[in-house]
Short mmCIF file of C-alpha atoms and ligand atoms in Angstrom, two decimals:
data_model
loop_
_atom_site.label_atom_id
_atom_site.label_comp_id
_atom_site.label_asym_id
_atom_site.label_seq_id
_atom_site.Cartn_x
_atom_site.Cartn_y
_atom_site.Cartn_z
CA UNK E 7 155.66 3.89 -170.09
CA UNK E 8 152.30 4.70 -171.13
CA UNK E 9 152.25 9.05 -172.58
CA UNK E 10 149.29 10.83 -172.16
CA UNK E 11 148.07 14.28 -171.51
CA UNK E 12 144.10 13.74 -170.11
CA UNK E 13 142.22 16.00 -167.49
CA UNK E 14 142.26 14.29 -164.77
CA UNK E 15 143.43 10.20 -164.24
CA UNK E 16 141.68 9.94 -160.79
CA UNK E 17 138.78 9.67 -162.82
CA UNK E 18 139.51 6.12 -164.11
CA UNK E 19 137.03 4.40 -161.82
CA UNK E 20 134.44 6.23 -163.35
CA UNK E 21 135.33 5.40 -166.54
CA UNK E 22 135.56 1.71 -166.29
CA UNK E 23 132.21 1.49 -164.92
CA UNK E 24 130.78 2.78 -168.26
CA UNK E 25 133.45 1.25 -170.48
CA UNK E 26 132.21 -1.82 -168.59
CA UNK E 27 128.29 -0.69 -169.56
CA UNK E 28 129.80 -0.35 -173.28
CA UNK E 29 131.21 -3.67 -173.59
CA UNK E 30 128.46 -5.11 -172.22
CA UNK E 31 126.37 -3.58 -175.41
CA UNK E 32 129.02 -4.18 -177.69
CA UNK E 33 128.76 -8.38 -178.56
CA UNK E 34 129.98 -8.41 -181.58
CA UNK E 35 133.41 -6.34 -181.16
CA UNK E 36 133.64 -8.26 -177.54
CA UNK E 37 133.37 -11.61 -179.77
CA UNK E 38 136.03 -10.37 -182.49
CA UNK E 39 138.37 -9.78 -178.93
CA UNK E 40 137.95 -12.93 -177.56
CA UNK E 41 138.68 -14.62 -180.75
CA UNK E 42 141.92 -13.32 -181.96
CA UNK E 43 143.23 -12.21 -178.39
CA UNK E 44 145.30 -15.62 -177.94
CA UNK E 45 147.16 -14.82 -181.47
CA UNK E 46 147.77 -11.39 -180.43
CA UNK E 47 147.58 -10.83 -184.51
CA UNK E 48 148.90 -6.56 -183.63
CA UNK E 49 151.95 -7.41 -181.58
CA UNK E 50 154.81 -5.01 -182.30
CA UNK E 51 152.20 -2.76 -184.28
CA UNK E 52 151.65 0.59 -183.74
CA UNK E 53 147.98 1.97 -184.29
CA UNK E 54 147.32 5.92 -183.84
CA UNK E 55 144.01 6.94 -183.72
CA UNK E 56 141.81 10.18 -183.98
CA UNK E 57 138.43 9.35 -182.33
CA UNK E 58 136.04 10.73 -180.35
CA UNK E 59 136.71 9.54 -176.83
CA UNK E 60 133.97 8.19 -175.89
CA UNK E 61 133.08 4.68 -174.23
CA UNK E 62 132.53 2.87 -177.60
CA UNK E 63 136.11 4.44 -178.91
CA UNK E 64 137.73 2.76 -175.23
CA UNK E 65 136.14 -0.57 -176.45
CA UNK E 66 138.02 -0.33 -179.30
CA UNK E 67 140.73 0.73 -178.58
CA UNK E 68 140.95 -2.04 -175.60
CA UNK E 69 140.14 -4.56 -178.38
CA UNK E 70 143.72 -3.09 -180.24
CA UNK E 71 145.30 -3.30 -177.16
CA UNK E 72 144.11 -6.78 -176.72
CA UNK E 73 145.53 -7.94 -180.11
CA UNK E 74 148.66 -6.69 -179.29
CA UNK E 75 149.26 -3.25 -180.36
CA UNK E 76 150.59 -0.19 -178.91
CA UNK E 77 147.82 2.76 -179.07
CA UNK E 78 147.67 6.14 -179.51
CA UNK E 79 144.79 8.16 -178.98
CA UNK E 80 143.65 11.66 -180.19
CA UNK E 81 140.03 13.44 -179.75
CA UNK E 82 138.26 13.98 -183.02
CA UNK E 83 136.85 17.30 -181.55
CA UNK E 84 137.55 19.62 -178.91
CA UNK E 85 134.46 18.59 -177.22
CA UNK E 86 133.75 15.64 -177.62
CA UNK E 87 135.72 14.18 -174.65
CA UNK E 88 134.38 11.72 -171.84
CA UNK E 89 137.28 12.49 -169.53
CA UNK E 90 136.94 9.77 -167.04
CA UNK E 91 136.91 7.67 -169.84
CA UNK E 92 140.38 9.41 -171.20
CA UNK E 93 141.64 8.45 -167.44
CA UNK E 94 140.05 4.67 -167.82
CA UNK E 95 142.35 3.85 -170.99
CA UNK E 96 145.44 5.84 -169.77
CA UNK E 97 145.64 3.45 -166.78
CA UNK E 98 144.63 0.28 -169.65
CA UNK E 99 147.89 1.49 -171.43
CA UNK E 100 146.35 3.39 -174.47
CA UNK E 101 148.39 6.74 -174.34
CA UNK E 102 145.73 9.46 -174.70
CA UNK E 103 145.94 13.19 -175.37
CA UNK E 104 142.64 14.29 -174.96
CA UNK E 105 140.29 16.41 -172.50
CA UNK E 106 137.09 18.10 -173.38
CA UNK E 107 137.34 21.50 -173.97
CA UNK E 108 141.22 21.53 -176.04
CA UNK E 109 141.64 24.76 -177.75
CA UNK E 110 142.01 24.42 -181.37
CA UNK E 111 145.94 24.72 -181.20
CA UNK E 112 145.89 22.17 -178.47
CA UNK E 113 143.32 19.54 -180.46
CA UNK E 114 145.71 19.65 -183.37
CA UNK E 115 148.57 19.47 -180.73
CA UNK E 116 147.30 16.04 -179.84
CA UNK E 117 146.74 14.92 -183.51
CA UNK E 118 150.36 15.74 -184.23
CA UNK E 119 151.41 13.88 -181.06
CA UNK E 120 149.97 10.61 -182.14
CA UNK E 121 150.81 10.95 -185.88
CA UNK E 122 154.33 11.24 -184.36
CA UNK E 123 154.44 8.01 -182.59
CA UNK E 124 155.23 6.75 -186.49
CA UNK E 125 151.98 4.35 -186.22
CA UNK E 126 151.68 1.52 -188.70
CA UNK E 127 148.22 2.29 -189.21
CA UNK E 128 146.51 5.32 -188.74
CA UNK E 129 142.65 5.45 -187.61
CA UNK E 130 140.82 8.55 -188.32
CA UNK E 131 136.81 9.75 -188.14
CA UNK E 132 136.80 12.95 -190.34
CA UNK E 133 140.61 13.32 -191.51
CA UNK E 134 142.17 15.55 -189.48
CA UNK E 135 144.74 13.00 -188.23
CA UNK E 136 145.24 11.30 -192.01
CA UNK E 137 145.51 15.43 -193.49
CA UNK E 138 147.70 16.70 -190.61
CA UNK E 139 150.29 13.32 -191.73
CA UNK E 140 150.08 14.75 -195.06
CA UNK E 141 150.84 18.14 -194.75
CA UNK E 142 152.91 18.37 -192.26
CA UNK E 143 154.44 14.80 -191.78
CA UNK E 144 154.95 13.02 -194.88
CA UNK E 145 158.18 11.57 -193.98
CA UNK E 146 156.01 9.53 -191.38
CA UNK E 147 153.95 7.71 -194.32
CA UNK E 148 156.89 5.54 -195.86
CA UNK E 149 156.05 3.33 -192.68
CA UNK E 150 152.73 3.19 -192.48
CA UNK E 151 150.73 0.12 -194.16
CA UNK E 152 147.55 1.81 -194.13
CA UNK E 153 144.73 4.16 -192.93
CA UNK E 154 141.05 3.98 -191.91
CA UNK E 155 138.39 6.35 -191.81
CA UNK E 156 134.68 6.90 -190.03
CA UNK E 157 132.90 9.34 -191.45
CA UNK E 158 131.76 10.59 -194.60
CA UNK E 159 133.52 13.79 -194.46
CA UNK E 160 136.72 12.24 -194.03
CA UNK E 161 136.22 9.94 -196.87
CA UNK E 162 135.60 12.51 -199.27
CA UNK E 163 138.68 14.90 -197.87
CA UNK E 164 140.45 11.33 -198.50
CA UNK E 165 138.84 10.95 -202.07
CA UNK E 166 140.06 14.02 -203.06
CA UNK E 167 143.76 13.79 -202.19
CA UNK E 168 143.36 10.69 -204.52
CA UNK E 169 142.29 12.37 -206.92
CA UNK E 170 145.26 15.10 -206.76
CA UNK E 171 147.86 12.06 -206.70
CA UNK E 172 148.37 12.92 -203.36
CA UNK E 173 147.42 10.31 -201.22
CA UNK E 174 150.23 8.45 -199.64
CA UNK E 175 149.13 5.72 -198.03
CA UNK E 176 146.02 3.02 -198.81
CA UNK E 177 142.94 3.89 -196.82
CA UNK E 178 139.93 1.95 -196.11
CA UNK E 179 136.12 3.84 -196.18
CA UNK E 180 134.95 2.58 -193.00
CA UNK E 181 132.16 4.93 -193.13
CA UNK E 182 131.13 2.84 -196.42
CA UNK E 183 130.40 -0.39 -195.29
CA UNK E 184 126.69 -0.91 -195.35
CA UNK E 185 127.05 -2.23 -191.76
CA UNK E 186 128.69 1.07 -190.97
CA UNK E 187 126.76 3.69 -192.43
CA UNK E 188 123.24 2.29 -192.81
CA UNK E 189 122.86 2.09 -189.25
CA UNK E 190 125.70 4.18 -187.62
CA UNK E 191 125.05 7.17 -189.73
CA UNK E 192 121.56 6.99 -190.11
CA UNK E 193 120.16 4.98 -186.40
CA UNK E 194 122.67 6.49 -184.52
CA UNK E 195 122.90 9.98 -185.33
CA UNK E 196 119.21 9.77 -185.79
CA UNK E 197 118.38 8.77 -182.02
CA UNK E 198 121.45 10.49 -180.32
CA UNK E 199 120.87 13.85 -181.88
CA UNK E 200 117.26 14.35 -181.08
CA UNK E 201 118.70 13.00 -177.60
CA UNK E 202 121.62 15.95 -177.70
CA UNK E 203 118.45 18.52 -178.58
CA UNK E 204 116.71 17.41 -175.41
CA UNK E 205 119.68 17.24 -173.13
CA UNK E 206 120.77 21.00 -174.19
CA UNK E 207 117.31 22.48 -174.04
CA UNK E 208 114.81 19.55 -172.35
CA UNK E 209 112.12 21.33 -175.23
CA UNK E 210 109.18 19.15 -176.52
CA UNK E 211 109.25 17.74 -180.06
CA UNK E 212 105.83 17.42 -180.41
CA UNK E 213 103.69 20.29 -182.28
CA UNK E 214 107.08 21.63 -183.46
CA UNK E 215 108.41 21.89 -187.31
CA UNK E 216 111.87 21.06 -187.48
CA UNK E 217 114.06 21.90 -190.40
CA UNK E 218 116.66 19.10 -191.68
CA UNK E 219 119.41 19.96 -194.16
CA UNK E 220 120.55 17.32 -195.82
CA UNK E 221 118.99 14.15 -196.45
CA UNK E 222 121.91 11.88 -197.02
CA UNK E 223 122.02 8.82 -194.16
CA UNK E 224 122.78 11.08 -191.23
CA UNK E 225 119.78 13.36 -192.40
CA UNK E 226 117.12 10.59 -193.33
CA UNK E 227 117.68 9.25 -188.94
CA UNK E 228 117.19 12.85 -187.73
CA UNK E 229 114.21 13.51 -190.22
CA UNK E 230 112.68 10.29 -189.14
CA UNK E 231 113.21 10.30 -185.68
CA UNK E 232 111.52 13.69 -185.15
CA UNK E 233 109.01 12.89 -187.08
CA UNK E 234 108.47 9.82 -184.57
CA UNK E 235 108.44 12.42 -181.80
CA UNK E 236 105.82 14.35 -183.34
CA UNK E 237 107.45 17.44 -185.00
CA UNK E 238 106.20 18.33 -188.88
CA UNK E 239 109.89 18.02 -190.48
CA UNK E 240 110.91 19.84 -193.79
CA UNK E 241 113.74 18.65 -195.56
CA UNK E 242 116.43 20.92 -197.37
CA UNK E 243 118.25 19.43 -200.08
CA UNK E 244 120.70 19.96 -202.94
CA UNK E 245 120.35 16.84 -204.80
CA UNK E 246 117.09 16.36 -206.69
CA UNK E 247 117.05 12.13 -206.19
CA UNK E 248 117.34 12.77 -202.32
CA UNK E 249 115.22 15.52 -202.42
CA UNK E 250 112.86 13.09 -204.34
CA UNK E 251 112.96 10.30 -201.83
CA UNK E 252 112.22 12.97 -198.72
CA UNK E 253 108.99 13.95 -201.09
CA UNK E 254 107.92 10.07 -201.25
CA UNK E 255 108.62 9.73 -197.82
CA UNK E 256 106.32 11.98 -196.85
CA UNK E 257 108.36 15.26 -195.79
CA UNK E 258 108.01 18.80 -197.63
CA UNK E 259 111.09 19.59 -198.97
CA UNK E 260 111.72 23.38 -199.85
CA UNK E 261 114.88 25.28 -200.67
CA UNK E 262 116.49 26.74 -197.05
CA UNK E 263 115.17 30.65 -197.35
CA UNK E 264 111.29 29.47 -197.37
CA UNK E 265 112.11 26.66 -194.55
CA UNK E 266 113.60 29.45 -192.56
CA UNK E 267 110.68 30.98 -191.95
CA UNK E 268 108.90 27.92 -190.72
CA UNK E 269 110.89 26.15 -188.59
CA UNK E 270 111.46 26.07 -184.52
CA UNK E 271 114.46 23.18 -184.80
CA UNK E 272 117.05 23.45 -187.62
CA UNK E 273 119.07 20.64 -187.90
CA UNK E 274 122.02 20.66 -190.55
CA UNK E 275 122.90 17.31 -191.69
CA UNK E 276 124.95 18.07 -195.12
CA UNK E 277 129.09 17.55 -194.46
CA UNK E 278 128.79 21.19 -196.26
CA UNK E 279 129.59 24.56 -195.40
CA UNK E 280 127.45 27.75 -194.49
CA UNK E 281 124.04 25.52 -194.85
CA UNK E 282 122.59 28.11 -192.65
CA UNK E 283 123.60 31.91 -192.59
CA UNK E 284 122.78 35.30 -192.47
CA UNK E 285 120.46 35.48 -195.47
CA UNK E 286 118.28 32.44 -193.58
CA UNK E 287 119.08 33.86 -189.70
CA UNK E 288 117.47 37.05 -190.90
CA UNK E 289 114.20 35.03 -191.54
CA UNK E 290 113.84 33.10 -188.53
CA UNK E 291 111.48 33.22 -185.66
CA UNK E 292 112.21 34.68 -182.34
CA UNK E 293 113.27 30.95 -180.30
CA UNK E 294 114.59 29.79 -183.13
CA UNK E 295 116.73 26.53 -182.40
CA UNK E 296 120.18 25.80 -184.24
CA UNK E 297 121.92 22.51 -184.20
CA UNK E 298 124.37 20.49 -186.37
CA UNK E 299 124.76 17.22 -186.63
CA UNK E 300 127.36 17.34 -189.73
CA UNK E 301 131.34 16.59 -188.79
CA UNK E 302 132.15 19.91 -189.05
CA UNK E 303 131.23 23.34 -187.15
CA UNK E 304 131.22 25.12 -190.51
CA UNK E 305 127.47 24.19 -191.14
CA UNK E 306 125.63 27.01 -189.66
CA UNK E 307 127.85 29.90 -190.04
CA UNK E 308 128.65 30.75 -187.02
CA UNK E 309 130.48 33.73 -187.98
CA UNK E 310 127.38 35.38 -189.70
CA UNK E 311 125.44 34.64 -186.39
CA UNK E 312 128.00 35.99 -184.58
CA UNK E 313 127.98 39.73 -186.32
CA UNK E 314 123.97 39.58 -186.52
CA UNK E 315 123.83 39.41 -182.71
CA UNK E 316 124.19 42.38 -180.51
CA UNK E 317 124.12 40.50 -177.21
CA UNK E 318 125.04 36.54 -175.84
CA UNK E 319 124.63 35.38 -173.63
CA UNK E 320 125.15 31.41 -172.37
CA UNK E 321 121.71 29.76 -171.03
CA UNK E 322 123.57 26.81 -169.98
CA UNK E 323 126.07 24.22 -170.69
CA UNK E 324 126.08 24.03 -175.06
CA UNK E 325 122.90 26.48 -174.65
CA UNK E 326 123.86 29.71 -176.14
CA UNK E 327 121.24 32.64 -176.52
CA UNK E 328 122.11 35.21 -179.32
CA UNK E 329 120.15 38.61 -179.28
CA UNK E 330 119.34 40.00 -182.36
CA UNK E 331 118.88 43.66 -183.35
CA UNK E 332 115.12 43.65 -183.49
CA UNK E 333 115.11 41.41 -180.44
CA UNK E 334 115.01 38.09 -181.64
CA UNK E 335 116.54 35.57 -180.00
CA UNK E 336 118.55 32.74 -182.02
CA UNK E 337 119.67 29.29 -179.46
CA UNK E 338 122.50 27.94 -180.77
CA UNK E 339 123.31 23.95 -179.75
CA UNK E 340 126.80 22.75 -178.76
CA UNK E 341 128.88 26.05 -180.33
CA UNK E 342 127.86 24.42 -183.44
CA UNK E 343 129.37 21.35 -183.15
CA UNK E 344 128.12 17.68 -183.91
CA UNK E 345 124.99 17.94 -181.19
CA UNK E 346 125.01 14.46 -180.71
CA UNK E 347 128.51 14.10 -179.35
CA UNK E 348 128.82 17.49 -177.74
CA UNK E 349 125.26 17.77 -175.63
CA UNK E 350 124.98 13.95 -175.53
CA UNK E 351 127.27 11.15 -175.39
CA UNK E 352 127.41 10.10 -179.31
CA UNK E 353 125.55 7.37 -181.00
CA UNK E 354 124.46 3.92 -178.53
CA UNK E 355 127.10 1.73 -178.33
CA UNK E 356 125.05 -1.26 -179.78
CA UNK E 357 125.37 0.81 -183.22
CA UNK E 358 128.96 1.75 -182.83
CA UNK E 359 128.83 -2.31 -182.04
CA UNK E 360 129.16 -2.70 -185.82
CA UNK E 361 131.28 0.45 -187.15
CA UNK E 362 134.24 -0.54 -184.24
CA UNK E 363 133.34 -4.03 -185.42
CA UNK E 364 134.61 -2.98 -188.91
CA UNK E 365 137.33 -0.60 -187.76
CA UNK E 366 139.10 -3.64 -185.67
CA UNK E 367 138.33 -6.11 -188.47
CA UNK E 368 140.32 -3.45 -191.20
CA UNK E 369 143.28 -2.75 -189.32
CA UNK E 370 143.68 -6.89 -189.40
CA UNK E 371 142.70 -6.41 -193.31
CA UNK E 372 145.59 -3.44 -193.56
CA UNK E 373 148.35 -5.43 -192.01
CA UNK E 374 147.02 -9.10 -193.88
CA UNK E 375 147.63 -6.94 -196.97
CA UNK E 376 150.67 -4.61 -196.32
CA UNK E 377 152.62 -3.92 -199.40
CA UNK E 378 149.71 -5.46 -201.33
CA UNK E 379 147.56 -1.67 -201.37
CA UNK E 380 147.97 0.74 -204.13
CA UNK E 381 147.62 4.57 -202.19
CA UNK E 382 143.93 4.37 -203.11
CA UNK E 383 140.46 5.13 -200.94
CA UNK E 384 138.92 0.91 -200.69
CA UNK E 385 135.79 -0.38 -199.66
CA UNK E 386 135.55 -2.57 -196.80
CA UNK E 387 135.83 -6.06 -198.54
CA UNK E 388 132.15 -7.44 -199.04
CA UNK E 389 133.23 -10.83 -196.37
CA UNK E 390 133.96 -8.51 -193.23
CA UNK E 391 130.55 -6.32 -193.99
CA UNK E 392 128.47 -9.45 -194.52
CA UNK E 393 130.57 -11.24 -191.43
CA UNK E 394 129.58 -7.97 -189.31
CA UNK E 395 126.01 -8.30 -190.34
CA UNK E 396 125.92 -12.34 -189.73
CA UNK E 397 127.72 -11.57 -185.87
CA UNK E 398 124.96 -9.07 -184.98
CA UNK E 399 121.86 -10.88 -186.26
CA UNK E 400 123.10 -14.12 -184.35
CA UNK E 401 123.87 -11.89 -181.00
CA UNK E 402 120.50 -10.27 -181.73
CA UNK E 403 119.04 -13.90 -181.27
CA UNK E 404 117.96 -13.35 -185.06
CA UNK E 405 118.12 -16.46 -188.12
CA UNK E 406 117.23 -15.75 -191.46
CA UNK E 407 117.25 -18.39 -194.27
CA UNK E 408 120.27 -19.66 -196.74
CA UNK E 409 119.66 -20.15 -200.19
CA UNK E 410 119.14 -24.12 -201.28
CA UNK E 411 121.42 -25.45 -204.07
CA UNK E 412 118.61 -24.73 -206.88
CA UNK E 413 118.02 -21.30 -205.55
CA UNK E 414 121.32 -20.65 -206.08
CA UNK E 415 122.00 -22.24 -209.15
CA UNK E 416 118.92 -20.28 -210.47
CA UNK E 417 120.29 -16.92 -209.29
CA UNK E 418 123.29 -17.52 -211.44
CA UNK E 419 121.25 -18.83 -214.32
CA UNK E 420 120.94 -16.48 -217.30
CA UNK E 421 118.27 -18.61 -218.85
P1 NAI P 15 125.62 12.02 -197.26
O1 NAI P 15 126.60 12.39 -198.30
O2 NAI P 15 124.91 10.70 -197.33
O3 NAI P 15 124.48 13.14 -197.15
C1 NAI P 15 124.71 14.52 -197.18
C2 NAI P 15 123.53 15.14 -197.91
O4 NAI P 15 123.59 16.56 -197.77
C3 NAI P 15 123.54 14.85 -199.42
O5 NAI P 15 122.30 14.28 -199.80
C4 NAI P 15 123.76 16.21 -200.06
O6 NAI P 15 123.10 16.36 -201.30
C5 NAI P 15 123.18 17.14 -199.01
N1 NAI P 15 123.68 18.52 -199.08
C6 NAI P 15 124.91 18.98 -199.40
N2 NAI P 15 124.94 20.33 -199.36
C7 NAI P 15 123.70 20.72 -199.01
C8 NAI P 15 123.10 22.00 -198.81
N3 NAI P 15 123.79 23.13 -198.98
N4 NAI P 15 121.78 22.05 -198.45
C9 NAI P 15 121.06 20.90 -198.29
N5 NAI P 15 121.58 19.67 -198.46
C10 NAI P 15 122.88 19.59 -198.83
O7 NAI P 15 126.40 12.14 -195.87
P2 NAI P 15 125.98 11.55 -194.43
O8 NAI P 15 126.56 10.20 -194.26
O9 NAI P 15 124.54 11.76 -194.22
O10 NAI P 15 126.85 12.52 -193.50
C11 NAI P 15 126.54 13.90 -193.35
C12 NAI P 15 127.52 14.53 -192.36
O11 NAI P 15 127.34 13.93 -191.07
C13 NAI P 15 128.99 14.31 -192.70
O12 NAI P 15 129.71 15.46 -192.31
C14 NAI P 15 129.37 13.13 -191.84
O13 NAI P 15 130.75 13.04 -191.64
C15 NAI P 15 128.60 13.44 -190.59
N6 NAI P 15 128.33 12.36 -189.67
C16 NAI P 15 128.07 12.73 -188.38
C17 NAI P 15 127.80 11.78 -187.42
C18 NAI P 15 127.52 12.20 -186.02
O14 NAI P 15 127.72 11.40 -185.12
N7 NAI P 15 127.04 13.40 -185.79
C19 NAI P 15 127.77 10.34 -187.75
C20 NAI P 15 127.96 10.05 -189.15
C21 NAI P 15 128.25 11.03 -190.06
#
């Protein structure tokens, strides 16, 4: 009996088209499927998950489901939700507790309700699910083999409960794969937030100066995709190397109170808190535009925002005008939340291709090597990352060479 709480399961058909339209862009997770689906290597394993439910996450988790296990599904924000494709995987079999829109309480309501199926392994994208287990359910982690986790954020909440001795289970850094994050983090968020900033507020890029904070992976995409679209782009940073590279690559970098001033699009980018507040809102121009692309809605601080403004008013959906005392007016993006996801549908699912690629790939890893894990944050292994890479290229109709014998021989010389 499948468990689910969803908005509304007369939506399925709708979502199967576009899980359909997903799989479709997805090769290289649709070829890992085909190939271990007659072993059915997850039988009699239980896999919760905390993703965004999107159309890539349903490819995924029909992959799991394919392989054998029983799935449990959880949003990774309130809002991220495609509800018809929540109804699409209730009727698969995946139980689901998700609908765009959960209140906090019920978003961490559905996060304990999947921790509590007692998975085996335990997928995550920014640690809610693997931190809930740990506070409030660690008599759940003697059975599980092992976690995994999407997103940067998540793997540094996770590297710091290693570092207190307090992580209870082995975990494996999705998110660090080079197959993950060059191109997830930094393609993906780069193209599907500029297309979340157009969806909320249909504005045009070009002749603008946009603000990015941040110039990690997720940052670099953004900063380079609006520079494609024509906006002058100033970079923020807090580290002087990536501050560095943004100089060489041509952007003006400048701390946040003198890029207040200049920018129309701010764009926070950092995994950090309070990027943007009061002492920078009070410098902006009337129209300015605020949107955050980091895992968290803690970048801009929404809080200082809030007590600034002495009207609000909603322009439309993930639109929000705030009137200041002097009459400015502030737009705020998607209540602060990751833009991409929110006011669009989350990264392309040819990117997400790879990351899901490496998400099915480690919970087959996890359960190879149960027992074998010390509680510790691992890398992907360097095979599945260069077996990712290999599947795309050779979906993508691409060859590249292989070393000959003396090649390699002299890349292991010393002499
Ligand atoms: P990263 O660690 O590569 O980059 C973050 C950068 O922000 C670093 O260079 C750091 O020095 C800088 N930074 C930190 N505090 C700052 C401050 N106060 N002002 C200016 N810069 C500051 O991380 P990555 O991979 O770029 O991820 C960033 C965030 O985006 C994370 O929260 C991650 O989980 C999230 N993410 C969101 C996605 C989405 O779909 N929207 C996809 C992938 C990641």
């Amino acid at each position: 009996m499948v468990e689910f709480k969803v908005k509304d399961v007369s939506l399925a058909r709708e979502g199967r088209v576009i899980i359909e339209w997903a799989e479709a862009h997805m090769p290289v997770l649709m070829e890992l499927r085909r190939r271990y689906s007659g072993e059915k290597p997850l039988a009699g394993v239980t896999v919760s998950a905390c993703l965004h439910v999107t159309k890539e996450t349903a490819v995924l988790a029909r992959t799991l489901k394919a392989w054998g296990a029983e799935v449990y599904l959880a949003a990774s924000n309130p809002l991220s939700t495609q509800d018809h494709v929540a109804a699409a995987l209730v009727e698969d079999g995946v139980n689901v507790f998700a609908w765009r829109g959960m209140s906090s309480e019920e978003y961490f309501w559905a996060i304990e309700r999947v921790a509590s199926a007692g998975p085996d392994i335990v997928i995550d994208d920014g640690g809610d699910l693997h931190v809930t287990i740990h506070e409030k359910l660690p008599q759940l982690a003697g059975k599980i083999w092992g976690g995994t986790e999407e997103t940067t954020t998540g793997v540094i909440r996770l590297k710091a409960l290693e570092r207190a001795g307090r992580l209870l289970y082995p975990v494996i850094a999705v998110n660090d794969a080079y197959t993950k994050f060059l191109f997830d983090n930094r393609y993906g968020t780069g193209q599907s937030t500029v297309d979340g900033i157009l969806r909320a507020t249909n504005i045009l890029i070009a002749g603008k100066t946009a603000v990015v904070a941040g110039y990690g992976w997720v940052g670099r995409g953004i900063a380079m995709r609006l520079r494609g679209m024509g906006a002058r782009v100033i970079v923020t940073e807090v580290d002087p190397i990536r501050a560095l590279e943004a100089v060489m690559d041509g952007f003006e970098v400048m701390p946040m109170r003198e890029a207040a001033r200049r920018g129309d699009i701010f764009v926070t980018a950092t995994g950090n808190r309070d990027v943007i507040r009061g002492e920078h809102i009070e410098l902006m121009k009337d129209g300015a535009i605020l949107a955050n692309a980091g895992h968290f809605n803690v970048e801009i601080s929404i809080r200082d925002l809030e007590s600034m403004a002495v009207s609000k008013r909603r322009i439309r959906p993930y639109l929000d005008e705030y009137r200041l005392k002097d009459g400015r007016r502030i737009y705020l993006l998607a209540e602060g939340r990751l833009v991409n996801l929110v006011a669009a549908e989350g990264h392309p699912s040819e990117v997400m291709d790879m990351s899901f690629a490496n998400q099915a790939l480690a919970t087959l890893y996890i359960k190879r090597n149960r027992g074998k894990l010390e509680p510790r944050v691992y890398r992907v292994p360097e095979e599945q990352d260069r077996e990712v890479a290999s599947l795309k290229l050779k979906v993508m109709g691409v060859e590249i060479d292989t070393l000959t014998p003396e090649q390699k021989e002299y890349l292991s010389s010393w002499k």
